[in-house]
């Protein structure tokens, strides 16, 4: 088999001194067997692939209403976590892990999210030092499926995404359930459980055409400056990925017992209204569950709300974000009641998402058992944009690699430990993550199943 | 190869990469990221590749194949840099999803071009006795279409690839036209089609310097001034060499500026400059603002663009008038929000009464609603938008630990209005430094609610519209519009934004002499838009190789194609 090094720039994160560096390394085709499942099968799921995803909500929580007091298996569920009670055995709560700024500014709702996802807080996404932690995971486990990863924005805005390969390469989101349906279950979809399979000659032609373009344009690389070479390389990589997808479409997909082709959802116009947001989110979660069960993707990033959460209740002039800053602390209750309600609603949405994954039977268990979902926010106490103890929930056992039913805490621990833990659980050979005070080589061992 | 062998091979590559790192060379394929903390960072190399925008791609397809050929699909969002989407056109990256979307759209376009309804007009030939497999037909098709899509003649190997791909596909699919569609799909996602690729040659007027060649000039002029690919006349000027002479260049520029299609460029520029794309995802609380129906944001965007097109492009008026003019394009959807009867036909230009509160761009529904919260106004957001968008000033982000204790109590009878609540910020020195700059102008619009509708009181209290702009008191939005429009900063901001749009990159310190010349041109022309763009493109520096000015000179640059 030929090993192509020039057209396939996949990212491996390494370190040089204290600075994170990004190294282009090819992802070799030989990682994939003819069904594209060989690598995934080595990741702990046995015959079933392990999936990974993030779930994001904005504006954090009220610490005394969210953080369990008890640590370990006997953890309590404070009011804002109560919506997750039905999934208590399937989740682990991670508290006390945050973002250290090392003298950098705390740009509200941005620094914390960037720091959580890249291990290096910055003032804006166009300055990030490296990829978000979902990207190397997708490069490692997502390549054998039709979509390396699916980015989903429940707010209906394709610009809402927190998945970045670099400062200029952004993974844009699918904004609605209907868009997701057309993308995954549209004309290119092959039911893995269908009886027969005939390769489509039109797909063969499409693949051949893409290959021709790549060969023709490869000559450009030697004629361009460094910045343009990088962009041409991105172009080649993108073309190659699409070619790979077409190659998969020319093979009979392996059977997926849990796969049930979903019905087409109705068209929704999601906006900041929390009821409409949740409806779009639920529909997207159910479609995503089937996209995972049908082996269309293994990695996803769901944004339930933007970092400075835009959620609002119909008829109320003050939305969630404004409320975090402006709402008086109720002297009787001891907290901001509207903020508390929105934070709890966000956890209700997370519970619905987890339920959608748990509802799909797979093998001897459920789809959720073969997943790791890392849910997190951008801040802890939004009123003051606090970056210590950014709330995080792990859901799913990752094919037996992650322990659930725990509350793990720490004191001013770097959230980069969470990203490192997730990457190692997904089988990546990465031993450090983050820079400066956020640099760590210590995964959260309590979460890793022995 | 077994998976174990594969992993070992990959590990060897990782080791090689590690050794490279030790040697001090980072073989990253990622663009270098400028950091705010860099001190005297070397000037970045300007990319020779500029990605076409969605509007440009759509216009190009319509121009080449006809307006009835639909481009169906979703383009990925662009990245805003220095306030402009256009400024990221030379740096924004590509993902597989980007290419997948382009490929899907290309297939849809190609399928329409060869369908029985269009093939006679758009293909114009087919296999026959003298051309049994259709090779001659395919060559003729790609020579004709390729010139328009690639904005230059196809090179022999490019043509060969498209033709041979088409014929091979035709053989496999059993259809000449289906094969041609496959080849056309390839062309529509080819890199020189998706990107403007600058090609430089020696500049005869400046020995030792390099300038854009004629084909690249044609593309840059057309995408800038018409927001689409060059027409046949412009391509002919490129072919003849006319675009390389001052007189020939000026003649083509004047032709483009005189065309109604210059308004297409105006729409693209002002849509980007005013950040009207935000209206695409804008929604308001339906219970609080029932008149702000689903169609309002799109109509408000169209209103602003049509009003500007009429005032600045059709009538060629003074840019500063858009801050004060009561002439506005109106349609059935928007007229209730302005408390006006429907003008009879959509998008008629109407003259608002002389005492109407709406006067100028900043009091149009689009601007007011876009810079408000879903359920209420925001003088701070409105003031910030005026500062950042219209005056190109930077408003710092608020401190993370901002203290709202003073203004939290919205039920406090002491603070009935937004003005009263916000004024409390000014008692806090840290807050006041920014809020004085934003709220002093934003509060003048308080008689417009969060949907941009006129009101006279808030919670039963009469609304005070007085404000301060750059230390000068203003009584209301009309006075503020006049003051903003007359400020030198507004004109300079327009010039700088126009240049970002034209160059497709953020501004750099080395642009200052060029911009100073444009400031003078703009004022001398009476602040007219067409003369500004004419001066930009006719300045010899506009076509010069931007990397020729850096240390090392043009000789160090790689040849581009």
PDB file of C-alpha atoms in Angstrom, chain A residues 2 31 71 78 84 124 130 132 206 210 222 239 304 322 332-333 335 342 367 373 398 415-416:
ATOM      1  CA  UNK A   2       1.295   3.430  -0.870  1.00  0.00           C
ATOM      2  CA  UNK A  31      -5.702   2.437  10.170  1.00  0.00           C
ATOM      3  CA  UNK A  71     -17.626  13.277  46.636  1.00  0.00           C
ATOM      4  CA  UNK A  78     -28.332  19.601  44.163  1.00  0.00           C
ATOM      5  CA  UNK A  84     -30.040  14.345  35.704  1.00  0.00           C
ATOM      6  CA  UNK A 124     -10.746  35.353  20.915  1.00  0.00           C
ATOM      7  CA  UNK A 130      -4.170  24.851  18.821  1.00  0.00           C
ATOM      8  CA  UNK A 132     -10.117  22.179  20.351  1.00  0.00           C
ATOM      9  CA  UNK A 206     -17.618  11.504  -8.529  1.00  0.00           C
ATOM     10  CA  UNK A 210     -12.151  14.398  -7.310  1.00  0.00           C
ATOM     11  CA  UNK A 222       5.565  23.975  -5.360  1.00  0.00           C
ATOM     12  CA  UNK A 239     -10.914  16.641  -1.128  1.00  0.00           C
ATOM     13  CA  UNK A 304     -27.279  23.807  23.152  1.00  0.00           C
ATOM     14  CA  UNK A 322     -28.698  39.729  31.159  1.00  0.00           C
ATOM     15  CA  UNK A 332     -35.032  34.798  51.113  1.00  0.00           C
ATOM     16  CA  UNK A 333     -33.788  32.239  48.636  1.00  0.00           C
ATOM     17  CA  UNK A 335     -29.750  33.146  44.884  1.00  0.00           C
ATOM     18  CA  UNK A 342     -32.276  28.881  33.193  1.00  0.00           C
ATOM     19  CA  UNK A 367     -25.654   3.354  22.552  1.00  0.00           C
ATOM     20  CA  UNK A 373     -20.106  12.766  26.255  1.00  0.00           C
ATOM     21  CA  UNK A 398     -17.059   4.809  26.565  1.00  0.00           C
ATOM     22  CA  UNK A 415      -9.698  21.915  33.138  1.00  0.00           C
ATOM     23  CA  UNK A 416      -7.053  20.673  30.706  1.00  0.00           C
TER      24      UNK A 416
END
